[in-house]
mmCIF file of N, CA and C in Angstrom:
data_model
loop_
_atom_site.group_PDB
_atom_site.id
_atom_site.type_symbol
_atom_site.label_atom_id
_atom_site.label_comp_id
_atom_site.label_asym_id
_atom_site.label_seq_id
_atom_site.Cartn_x
_atom_site.Cartn_y
_atom_site.Cartn_z
ATOM 1 N N GLN A 1 -15.538 69.241 -100.034
ATOM 2 C CA GLN A 1 -14.207 68.101 -100.711
ATOM 3 C C GLN A 1 -13.099 68.251 -100.141
ATOM 4 N N VAL A 2 -12.740 66.962 -99.704
ATOM 5 C CA VAL A 2 -11.247 66.889 -99.392
ATOM 6 C C VAL A 2 -10.161 67.638 -100.295
ATOM 7 N N ARG A 3 -9.215 68.588 -99.834
ATOM 8 C CA ARG A 3 -8.205 69.031 -100.580
ATOM 9 C C ARG A 3 -7.005 67.930 -100.544
ATOM 10 N N LEU A 4 -6.526 67.739 -101.628
ATOM 11 C CA LEU A 4 -5.368 67.186 -101.968
ATOM 12 C C LEU A 4 -4.145 67.784 -102.281
ATOM 13 N N ALA A 5 -2.747 67.360 -101.797
ATOM 14 C CA ALA A 5 -1.644 68.148 -102.084
ATOM 15 C C ALA A 5 -0.594 66.925 -102.874
ATOM 16 N N GLU A 6 0.057 67.484 -104.324
ATOM 17 C CA GLU A 6 0.385 66.949 -105.088
ATOM 18 C C GLU A 6 1.842 67.084 -104.553
ATOM 19 N N SER A 7 2.946 66.262 -105.134
ATOM 20 C CA SER A 7 4.421 66.271 -104.302
ATOM 21 C C SER A 7 5.245 65.748 -105.463
ATOM 22 N N GLY A 8 6.682 65.738 -105.651
ATOM 23 C CA GLY A 8 7.517 64.619 -106.580
ATOM 24 C C GLY A 8 7.921 64.867 -107.865
ATOM 25 N N GLY A 9 7.443 65.660 -108.370
ATOM 26 C CA GLY A 9 7.388 66.330 -109.560
ATOM 27 C C GLY A 9 8.930 66.802 -109.422
ATOM 28 N N GLN A 10 10.018 66.625 -111.066
ATOM 29 C CA GLN A 10 10.523 67.396 -111.072
ATOM 30 C C GLN A 10 11.169 67.175 -112.623
ATOM 31 N N PRO A 11 12.495 67.766 -112.942
ATOM 32 C CA PRO A 11 12.891 67.889 -114.301
ATOM 33 C C PRO A 11 13.513 66.301 -114.242
ATOM 34 N N VAL A 12 13.715 65.609 -115.525
ATOM 35 C CA VAL A 12 13.921 63.939 -115.427
ATOM 36 C C VAL A 12 14.555 64.098 -116.762
ATOM 37 N N ARG A 13 15.647 63.293 -117.320
ATOM 38 C CA ARG A 13 15.983 63.155 -118.885
ATOM 39 C C ARG A 13 15.479 62.238 -119.389
ATOM 40 N N THR A 14 14.864 61.926 -120.324
ATOM 41 C CA THR A 14 14.036 60.786 -121.063
ATOM 42 C C THR A 14 14.809 59.185 -120.449
ATOM 43 N N GLY A 15 13.921 58.471 -119.921
ATOM 44 C CA GLY A 15 14.507 57.369 -120.024
ATOM 45 C C GLY A 15 14.068 57.420 -117.857
ATOM 46 N N GLY A 16 14.253 58.265 -117.217
ATOM 47 C CA GLY A 16 14.006 58.628 -116.339
ATOM 48 C C GLY A 16 12.894 58.318 -115.289
ATOM 49 N N SER A 17 13.005 58.298 -113.867
ATOM 50 C CA SER A 17 11.769 57.594 -113.052
ATOM 51 C C SER A 17 11.698 59.031 -111.736
ATOM 52 N N LEU A 18 10.027 58.778 -112.035
ATOM 53 C CA LEU A 18 9.722 59.932 -110.741
ATOM 54 C C LEU A 18 8.852 58.622 -109.854
ATOM 55 N N ARG A 19 8.892 59.393 -108.718
ATOM 56 C CA ARG A 19 7.535 58.371 -107.842
ATOM 57 C C ARG A 19 6.864 60.313 -107.227
ATOM 58 N N LEU A 20 5.634 60.146 -107.472
ATOM 59 C CA LEU A 20 5.074 61.091 -107.281
ATOM 60 C C LEU A 20 3.681 60.711 -105.982
ATOM 61 N N SER A 21 3.141 61.799 -105.184
ATOM 62 C CA SER A 21 2.888 61.235 -103.933
ATOM 63 C C SER A 21 1.708 62.050 -103.860
ATOM 64 N N CYS A 22 0.484 61.847 -103.432
ATOM 65 C CA CYS A 22 -0.602 62.622 -103.141
ATOM 66 C C CYS A 22 -1.215 62.438 -101.472
ATOM 67 N N GLU A 23 -1.323 63.520 -100.754
ATOM 68 C CA GLU A 23 -1.921 63.476 -99.544
ATOM 69 C C GLU A 23 -3.418 63.940 -99.218
ATOM 70 N N PRO A 24 -3.849 62.886 -98.995
ATOM 71 C CA PRO A 24 -5.189 64.197 -98.675
ATOM 72 C C PRO A 24 -5.049 65.266 -97.237
ATOM 73 N N MET A 25 -5.561 66.500 -97.478
ATOM 74 C CA MET A 25 -5.672 67.470 -96.213
ATOM 75 C C MET A 25 -6.749 66.792 -95.441
ATOM 76 N N GLY A 26 -6.677 66.407 -94.049
ATOM 77 C CA GLY A 26 -7.774 66.422 -92.957
ATOM 78 C C GLY A 26 -8.258 64.818 -93.307
ATOM 79 N N HIS A 27 -8.065 64.478 -94.204
ATOM 80 C CA HIS A 27 -8.981 63.252 -94.627
ATOM 81 C C HIS A 27 -7.534 62.307 -94.396
ATOM 82 N N LYS A 28 -8.243 60.925 -94.259
ATOM 83 C CA LYS A 28 -7.309 59.588 -94.398
ATOM 84 C C LYS A 28 -7.643 58.559 -95.188
ATOM 85 N N TYR A 29 -7.206 57.993 -95.736
ATOM 86 C CA TYR A 29 -7.508 56.674 -96.650
ATOM 87 C C TYR A 29 -7.892 55.799 -95.765
ATOM 88 N N SER A 30 -8.996 54.794 -96.788
ATOM 89 C CA SER A 30 -9.166 53.548 -95.797
ATOM 90 C C SER A 30 -9.381 52.799 -96.711
ATOM 91 N N ALA A 31 -9.152 51.340 -96.808
ATOM 92 C CA ALA A 31 -9.581 49.930 -97.582
ATOM 93 C C ALA A 31 -10.741 50.201 -98.001
ATOM 94 N N ASN A 32 -11.681 50.723 -97.454
ATOM 95 C CA ASN A 32 -13.291 50.755 -98.588
ATOM 96 C C ASN A 32 -13.264 52.499 -99.058
ATOM 97 N N ASP A 33 -12.475 52.803 -99.181
ATOM 98 C CA ASP A 33 -12.265 54.074 -100.422
ATOM 99 C C ASP A 33 -12.951 53.789 -101.568
ATOM 100 N N ASN A 34 -13.462 54.920 -102.168
ATOM 101 C CA ASN A 34 -13.532 54.499 -103.972
ATOM 102 C C ASN A 34 -12.962 54.861 -104.751
ATOM 103 N N CYS A 35 -13.269 54.367 -105.865
ATOM 104 C CA CYS A 35 -12.088 54.421 -106.579
ATOM 105 C C CYS A 35 -11.837 56.311 -106.846
ATOM 106 N N MET A 36 -9.870 56.261 -107.407
ATOM 107 C CA MET A 36 -9.406 57.615 -107.126
ATOM 108 C C MET A 36 -8.076 57.347 -108.134
ATOM 109 N N GLY A 37 -7.408 58.475 -108.203
ATOM 110 C CA GLY A 37 -6.358 58.426 -108.817
ATOM 111 C C GLY A 37 -5.665 59.630 -109.845
ATOM 112 N N TRP A 38 -5.176 59.680 -110.515
ATOM 113 C CA TRP A 38 -4.230 60.628 -111.236
ATOM 114 C C TRP A 38 -4.574 61.236 -112.281
ATOM 115 N N PHE A 39 -4.524 62.228 -113.100
ATOM 116 C CA PHE A 39 -4.765 62.753 -114.186
ATOM 117 C C PHE A 39 -3.800 64.198 -114.540
ATOM 118 N N ARG A 40 -3.554 64.128 -115.894
ATOM 119 C CA ARG A 40 -2.448 65.077 -116.116
ATOM 120 C C ARG A 40 -2.666 66.459 -116.680
ATOM 121 N N GLN A 41 -2.288 67.661 -117.276
ATOM 122 C CA GLN A 41 -2.639 68.730 -118.436
ATOM 123 C C GLN A 41 -0.809 69.490 -118.596
ATOM 124 N N ALA A 42 -1.163 68.929 -119.707
ATOM 125 C CA ALA A 42 0.152 69.568 -120.647
ATOM 126 C C ALA A 42 -0.291 71.005 -120.972
ATOM 127 N N PRO A 43 0.437 71.827 -121.123
ATOM 128 C CA PRO A 43 0.162 73.019 -121.741
ATOM 129 C C PRO A 43 -0.594 73.121 -123.121
ATOM 130 N N GLY A 44 -1.594 74.108 -122.738
ATOM 131 C CA GLY A 44 -2.692 74.075 -124.318
ATOM 132 C C GLY A 44 -3.197 72.290 -124.737
ATOM 133 N N LYS A 45 -2.996 71.686 -123.782
ATOM 134 C CA LYS A 45 -4.407 70.550 -124.166
ATOM 135 C C LYS A 45 -5.274 70.434 -123.011
ATOM 136 N N GLU A 46 -6.149 69.382 -123.428
ATOM 137 C CA GLU A 46 -7.106 69.129 -122.474
ATOM 138 C C GLU A 46 -6.757 67.790 -121.347
ATOM 139 N N PRO A 47 -7.018 68.242 -119.927
ATOM 140 C CA PRO A 47 -6.326 66.957 -118.848
ATOM 141 C C PRO A 47 -6.837 65.829 -119.486
ATOM 142 N N GLU A 48 -6.000 64.831 -119.169
ATOM 143 C CA GLU A 48 -5.838 63.864 -118.889
ATOM 144 C C GLU A 48 -6.188 62.366 -118.275
ATOM 145 N N GLY A 49 -6.854 61.829 -117.844
ATOM 146 C CA GLY A 49 -6.360 60.493 -116.681
ATOM 147 C C GLY A 49 -5.060 59.914 -116.949
ATOM 148 N N VAL A 50 -4.702 59.540 -116.175
ATOM 149 C CA VAL A 50 -3.683 58.656 -116.343
ATOM 150 C C VAL A 50 -3.676 57.197 -115.832
ATOM 151 N N ALA A 51 -4.386 57.277 -114.609
ATOM 152 C CA ALA A 51 -4.627 56.189 -113.477
ATOM 153 C C ALA A 51 -5.181 55.954 -112.781
ATOM 154 N N ALA A 52 -5.725 55.379 -112.211
ATOM 155 C CA ALA A 52 -7.379 54.919 -111.159
ATOM 156 C C ALA A 52 -6.769 53.754 -110.628
ATOM 157 N N ILE A 53 -7.086 53.751 -109.312
ATOM 158 C CA ILE A 53 -7.371 52.311 -108.569
ATOM 159 C C ILE A 53 -8.531 52.171 -107.760
ATOM 160 N N TRP A 54 -8.815 50.924 -107.573
ATOM 161 C CA TRP A 54 -9.953 50.789 -106.541
ATOM 162 C C TRP A 54 -9.645 50.045 -105.562
ATOM 163 N N PRO A 55 -9.634 50.517 -104.650
ATOM 164 C CA PRO A 55 -8.814 50.475 -103.207
ATOM 165 C C PRO A 55 -9.583 49.224 -102.712
ATOM 166 N N ALA A 56 -10.677 49.194 -102.876
ATOM 167 C CA ALA A 56 -11.402 48.087 -102.365
ATOM 168 C C ALA A 56 -10.946 46.643 -102.661
ATOM 169 N N GLY A 57 -11.066 46.962 -103.787
ATOM 170 C CA GLY A 57 -10.763 45.210 -104.649
ATOM 171 C C GLY A 57 -9.288 45.490 -105.714
ATOM 172 N N GLY A 58 -8.149 46.220 -104.939
ATOM 173 C CA GLY A 58 -7.026 46.369 -105.560
ATOM 174 C C GLY A 58 -7.202 46.340 -107.367
ATOM 175 N N ARG A 59 -8.446 46.952 -107.747
ATOM 176 C CA ARG A 59 -7.885 46.802 -109.750
ATOM 177 C C ARG A 59 -7.691 48.567 -109.594
ATOM 178 N N THR A 60 -6.741 47.906 -111.158
ATOM 179 C CA THR A 60 -6.043 49.060 -111.151
ATOM 180 C C THR A 60 -6.807 49.438 -112.819
ATOM 181 N N TYR A 61 -6.172 50.865 -113.488
ATOM 182 C CA TYR A 61 -6.566 51.139 -114.550
ATOM 183 C C TYR A 61 -5.739 51.889 -115.224
ATOM 184 N N TYR A 62 -4.806 51.970 -116.250
ATOM 185 C CA TYR A 62 -4.262 52.884 -117.180
ATOM 186 C C TYR A 62 -4.442 53.398 -118.191
ATOM 187 N N VAL A 63 -4.166 54.689 -118.394
ATOM 188 C CA VAL A 63 -4.342 54.891 -120.216
ATOM 189 C C VAL A 63 -3.335 54.227 -120.938
ATOM 190 N N ASP A 64 -3.575 53.980 -122.011
ATOM 191 C CA ASP A 64 -2.943 53.331 -122.870
ATOM 192 C C ASP A 64 -1.308 53.557 -123.633
ATOM 193 N N SER A 65 -1.297 54.631 -123.314
ATOM 194 C CA SER A 65 0.234 55.593 -123.239
ATOM 195 C C SER A 65 1.161 55.401 -121.864
ATOM 196 N N VAL A 66 0.622 55.107 -121.044
ATOM 197 C CA VAL A 66 1.827 54.946 -120.137
ATOM 198 C C VAL A 66 1.136 53.278 -119.096
ATOM 199 N N LYS A 67 0.949 52.279 -120.259
ATOM 200 C CA LYS A 67 0.763 50.758 -119.283
ATOM 201 C C LYS A 67 1.875 50.582 -119.738
ATOM 202 N N GLY A 68 2.347 49.730 -118.476
ATOM 203 C CA GLY A 68 3.404 49.201 -118.447
ATOM 204 C C GLY A 68 4.974 50.116 -118.010
ATOM 205 N N ARG A 69 4.504 51.200 -118.297
ATOM 206 C CA ARG A 69 5.768 52.707 -117.523
ATOM 207 C C ARG A 69 5.219 53.201 -116.136
ATOM 208 N N PHE A 70 4.234 53.274 -115.976
ATOM 209 C CA PHE A 70 3.752 53.830 -114.821
ATOM 210 C C PHE A 70 3.072 53.186 -113.552
ATOM 211 N N THR A 71 2.699 52.666 -112.491
ATOM 212 C CA THR A 71 2.509 52.087 -111.489
ATOM 213 C C THR A 71 1.632 52.766 -109.937
ATOM 214 N N ILE A 72 0.250 53.060 -110.184
ATOM 215 C CA ILE A 72 -0.511 53.734 -109.170
ATOM 216 C C ILE A 72 -0.261 52.411 -107.793
ATOM 217 N N SER A 73 -0.532 53.290 -106.834
ATOM 218 C CA SER A 73 -0.467 52.195 -105.583
ATOM 219 C C SER A 73 -1.185 53.576 -104.151
ATOM 220 N N ARG A 74 -1.320 52.821 -103.188
ATOM 221 C CA ARG A 74 -1.951 53.590 -101.728
ATOM 222 C C ARG A 74 -1.175 52.833 -100.945
ATOM 223 N N ASP A 75 -0.828 53.981 -99.637
ATOM 224 C CA ASP A 75 -0.332 53.438 -98.420
ATOM 225 C C ASP A 75 -0.797 53.660 -97.512
ATOM 226 N N ILE A 76 -1.948 53.331 -97.050
ATOM 227 C CA ILE A 76 -2.476 53.379 -96.126
ATOM 228 C C ILE A 76 -2.308 54.278 -94.798
ATOM 229 N N ALA A 77 -1.051 53.116 -94.386
ATOM 230 C CA ALA A 77 -0.235 54.010 -93.221
ATOM 231 C C ALA A 77 0.363 55.026 -93.387
ATOM 232 N N GLU A 78 0.659 55.230 -94.654
ATOM 233 C CA GLU A 78 1.466 56.891 -95.059
ATOM 234 C C GLU A 78 0.380 57.633 -95.427
ATOM 235 N N ASN A 79 -0.802 57.019 -94.964
ATOM 236 C CA ASN A 79 -1.532 57.976 -95.992
ATOM 237 C C ASN A 79 -1.414 58.441 -97.191
ATOM 238 N N THR A 80 -0.885 57.987 -98.700
ATOM 239 C CA THR A 80 -0.339 58.399 -99.549
ATOM 240 C C THR A 80 -0.685 57.622 -100.414
ATOM 241 N N MET A 81 -1.213 58.817 -102.106
ATOM 242 C CA MET A 81 -1.642 57.584 -103.165
ATOM 243 C C MET A 81 -0.011 57.909 -103.729
ATOM 244 N N TYR A 82 0.366 56.874 -104.447
ATOM 245 C CA TYR A 82 1.948 57.441 -105.326
ATOM 246 C C TYR A 82 1.401 56.719 -106.501
ATOM 247 N N LEU A 83 2.259 57.309 -107.408
ATOM 248 C CA LEU A 83 2.342 57.216 -109.397
ATOM 249 C C LEU A 83 3.871 57.081 -109.336
ATOM 250 N N HIS A 84 3.840 55.408 -109.666
ATOM 251 C CA HIS A 84 5.675 55.831 -109.713
ATOM 252 C C HIS A 84 5.850 55.407 -111.376
ATOM 253 N N MET A 85 6.824 56.640 -111.679
ATOM 254 C CA MET A 85 6.472 56.294 -113.389
ATOM 255 C C MET A 85 7.992 56.218 -113.785
ATOM 256 N N THR A 86 8.069 54.771 -114.928
ATOM 257 C CA THR A 86 9.536 54.646 -115.737
ATOM 258 C C THR A 86 9.065 55.093 -116.731
ATOM 259 N N ASN A 87 11.054 54.563 -117.218
ATOM 260 C CA ASN A 87 11.102 55.237 -118.841
ATOM 261 C C ASN A 87 10.260 56.355 -119.660
ATOM 262 N N LEU A 88 10.546 57.303 -118.420
ATOM 263 C CA LEU A 88 9.740 58.822 -118.986
ATOM 264 C C LEU A 88 10.362 59.089 -120.013
ATOM 265 N N LYS A 89 8.827 59.898 -120.770
ATOM 266 C CA LYS A 89 8.892 60.458 -121.809
ATOM 267 C C LYS A 89 9.001 62.225 -122.255
ATOM 268 N N PRO A 90 9.437 62.685 -123.199
ATOM 269 C CA PRO A 90 9.256 64.274 -123.263
ATOM 270 C C PRO A 90 7.289 64.112 -123.443
ATOM 271 N N GLU A 91 6.607 63.263 -124.274
ATOM 272 C CA GLU A 91 5.073 62.897 -123.780
ATOM 273 C C GLU A 91 4.443 63.412 -122.687
ATOM 274 N N ASP A 92 5.465 62.826 -121.127
ATOM 275 C CA ASP A 92 4.692 62.916 -120.449
ATOM 276 C C ASP A 92 4.779 64.248 -119.740
ATOM 277 N N THR A 93 5.767 65.194 -120.119
ATOM 278 C CA THR A 93 5.341 66.501 -119.541
ATOM 279 C C THR A 93 3.873 67.410 -119.308
ATOM 280 N N ALA A 94 4.078 67.377 -118.022
ATOM 281 C CA ALA A 94 2.911 67.820 -117.617
ATOM 282 C C ALA A 94 2.844 68.547 -116.398
ATOM 283 N N LEU A 95 1.674 68.911 -115.654
ATOM 284 C CA LEU A 95 1.007 69.131 -114.194
ATOM 285 C C LEU A 95 0.589 67.860 -113.839
ATOM 286 N N TYR A 96 0.712 67.279 -112.901
ATOM 287 C CA TYR A 96 -0.376 66.112 -112.477
ATOM 288 C C TYR A 96 -0.920 66.449 -111.397
ATOM 289 N N TYR A 97 -1.694 65.887 -110.750
ATOM 290 C CA TYR A 97 -2.960 66.015 -109.991
ATOM 291 C C TYR A 97 -3.680 64.773 -109.565
ATOM 292 N N CYS A 98 -3.806 64.935 -108.398
ATOM 293 C CA CYS A 98 -4.764 63.524 -107.954
ATOM 294 C C CYS A 98 -6.046 63.764 -107.648
ATOM 295 N N ALA A 99 -6.820 62.766 -107.478
ATOM 296 C CA ALA A 99 -8.337 63.017 -107.598
ATOM 297 C C ALA A 99 -8.747 61.781 -106.470
ATOM 298 N N LEU A 100 -10.367 62.299 -106.073
ATOM 299 C CA LEU A 100 -10.546 61.248 -104.775
ATOM 300 C C LEU A 100 -11.995 60.935 -105.999
ATOM 301 N N ASP A 101 -11.975 60.908 -107.238
ATOM 302 C CA ASP A 101 -13.495 60.147 -107.851
ATOM 303 C C ASP A 101 -12.432 59.642 -109.316
ATOM 304 N N CYS A 102 -13.528 58.560 -109.930
ATOM 305 C CA CYS A 102 -13.310 57.509 -111.261
ATOM 306 C C CYS A 102 -14.543 58.393 -111.882
ATOM 307 N N TYR A 103 -14.397 57.954 -113.286
ATOM 308 C CA TYR A 103 -15.551 57.541 -113.904
ATOM 309 C C TYR A 103 -15.630 56.088 -114.684
ATOM 310 N N CYS A 104 -16.609 55.215 -114.640
ATOM 311 C CA CYS A 104 -16.324 53.941 -114.910
ATOM 312 C C CYS A 104 -17.692 53.490 -116.256
ATOM 313 N N SER A 105 -17.046 52.994 -116.797
ATOM 314 C CA SER A 105 -18.122 52.519 -118.117
ATOM 315 C C SER A 105 -17.382 51.023 -118.328
ATOM 316 N N SER A 106 -18.448 50.095 -119.198
ATOM 317 C CA SER A 106 -18.302 48.948 -119.384
ATOM 318 C C SER A 106 -17.018 48.424 -118.885
ATOM 319 N N GLY A 107 -17.195 48.231 -117.508
ATOM 320 C CA GLY A 107 -16.132 47.701 -116.767
ATOM 321 C C GLY A 107 -14.339 48.378 -116.427
ATOM 322 N N ASP A 108 -14.389 49.594 -117.415
ATOM 323 C CA ASP A 108 -13.228 50.463 -117.656
ATOM 324 C C ASP A 108 -13.257 51.547 -116.526
ATOM 325 N N CYS A 109 -12.623 51.855 -115.648
ATOM 326 C CA CYS A 109 -12.725 53.450 -115.076
ATOM 327 C C CYS A 109 -11.309 54.620 -115.298
ATOM 328 N N MET A 110 -11.315 55.561 -115.337
ATOM 329 C CA MET A 110 -10.409 56.340 -115.284
ATOM 330 C C MET A 110 -10.806 57.340 -114.387
ATOM 331 N N THR A 111 -9.755 57.936 -113.617
ATOM 332 C CA THR A 111 -9.473 59.290 -112.937
ATOM 333 C C THR A 111 -10.366 60.598 -113.501
ATOM 334 N N ASP A 112 -11.624 61.019 -112.945
ATOM 335 C CA ASP A 112 -12.546 62.632 -112.893
ATOM 336 C C ASP A 112 -11.419 63.447 -113.292
ATOM 337 N N VAL A 113 -11.185 63.832 -114.638
ATOM 338 C CA VAL A 113 -10.315 65.071 -114.639
ATOM 339 C C VAL A 113 -11.119 66.201 -114.290
ATOM 340 N N ASP A 114 -12.561 66.432 -113.563
ATOM 341 C CA ASP A 114 -13.006 67.397 -113.813
ATOM 342 C C ASP A 114 -13.597 67.521 -111.945
ATOM 343 N N TYR A 115 -12.700 66.673 -111.056
ATOM 344 C CA TYR A 115 -12.742 66.755 -109.812
ATOM 345 C C TYR A 115 -12.424 68.301 -109.283
ATOM 346 N N ARG A 116 -13.495 68.672 -108.257
ATOM 347 C CA ARG A 116 -12.530 70.156 -107.615
ATOM 348 C C ARG A 116 -12.884 69.652 -106.110
ATOM 349 N N PRO A 117 -11.985 70.326 -105.377
ATOM 350 C CA PRO A 117 -11.188 71.481 -105.631
ATOM 351 C C PRO A 117 -10.094 70.408 -106.456
ATOM 352 N N ARG A 118 -8.739 71.077 -107.341
ATOM 353 C CA ARG A 118 -7.812 70.541 -107.773
ATOM 354 C C ARG A 118 -6.799 71.176 -106.167
ATOM 355 N N GLY A 119 -5.646 70.049 -106.320
ATOM 356 C CA GLY A 119 -4.446 70.833 -105.298
ATOM 357 C C GLY A 119 -3.604 71.247 -106.488
ATOM 358 N N GLN A 120 -2.716 71.948 -106.194
ATOM 359 C CA GLN A 120 -1.258 72.529 -107.073
ATOM 360 C C GLN A 120 -1.230 72.043 -107.784
ATOM 361 N N GLY A 121 -1.264 70.627 -107.995
ATOM 362 C CA GLY A 121 -0.478 69.512 -109.000
ATOM 363 C C GLY A 121 0.866 69.793 -109.221
ATOM 364 N N THR A 122 1.811 69.180 -109.127
ATOM 365 C CA THR A 122 2.902 68.887 -109.194
ATOM 366 C C THR A 122 3.861 68.594 -110.759
ATOM 367 N N GLN A 123 4.431 69.420 -110.966
ATOM 368 C CA GLN A 123 5.202 69.262 -112.285
ATOM 369 C C GLN A 123 6.233 68.291 -112.611
ATOM 370 N N VAL A 124 5.837 67.466 -113.629
ATOM 371 C CA VAL A 124 6.637 66.549 -114.358
ATOM 372 C C VAL A 124 7.356 67.435 -115.730
ATOM 373 N N THR A 125 8.708 67.407 -115.757
ATOM 374 C CA THR A 125 9.332 67.965 -117.082
ATOM 375 C C THR A 125 10.380 67.174 -117.739
ATOM 376 N N VAL A 126 10.380 66.054 -118.863
ATOM 377 C CA VAL A 126 11.115 65.148 -119.365
ATOM 378 C C VAL A 126 11.619 66.131 -120.391
ATOM 379 N N SER A 127 13.052 66.060 -120.105
ATOM 380 C CA SER A 127 14.175 66.016 -121.227
ATOM 381 C C SER A 127 14.265 65.204 -121.883
ATOM 382 N N SER A 128 14.694 65.765 -123.285
ATOM 383 C CA SER A 128 15.180 64.689 -124.314
ATOM 384 C C SER A 128 17.097 64.373 -124.043
#
């Protein structure tokens, strides 16, 4: 399994923006990659899929709570997957992870929160 390195998280005020990055160690993204994405886990809560992308078709998927605020993208030249987050809210506070797998059902897909090995994650803390 490919190890992933997440970065870009930091404390931010409500309404602020961040861009998270995910780099695969010893692996190069390609246009034919399968679905991948981001998930998060807040203290005391179950992990939650946040956003997913099918690189081949460019399809993206988002959990309802972040639609219109978060954007997932990839830059093959930079070998990095991104999560652009805007209008951040305190409920977005969590440790954010990326994963190279998704599950799909009835035409909808989301990042597999059971993907292993997990990277170290990157902490996003949104204060009011």
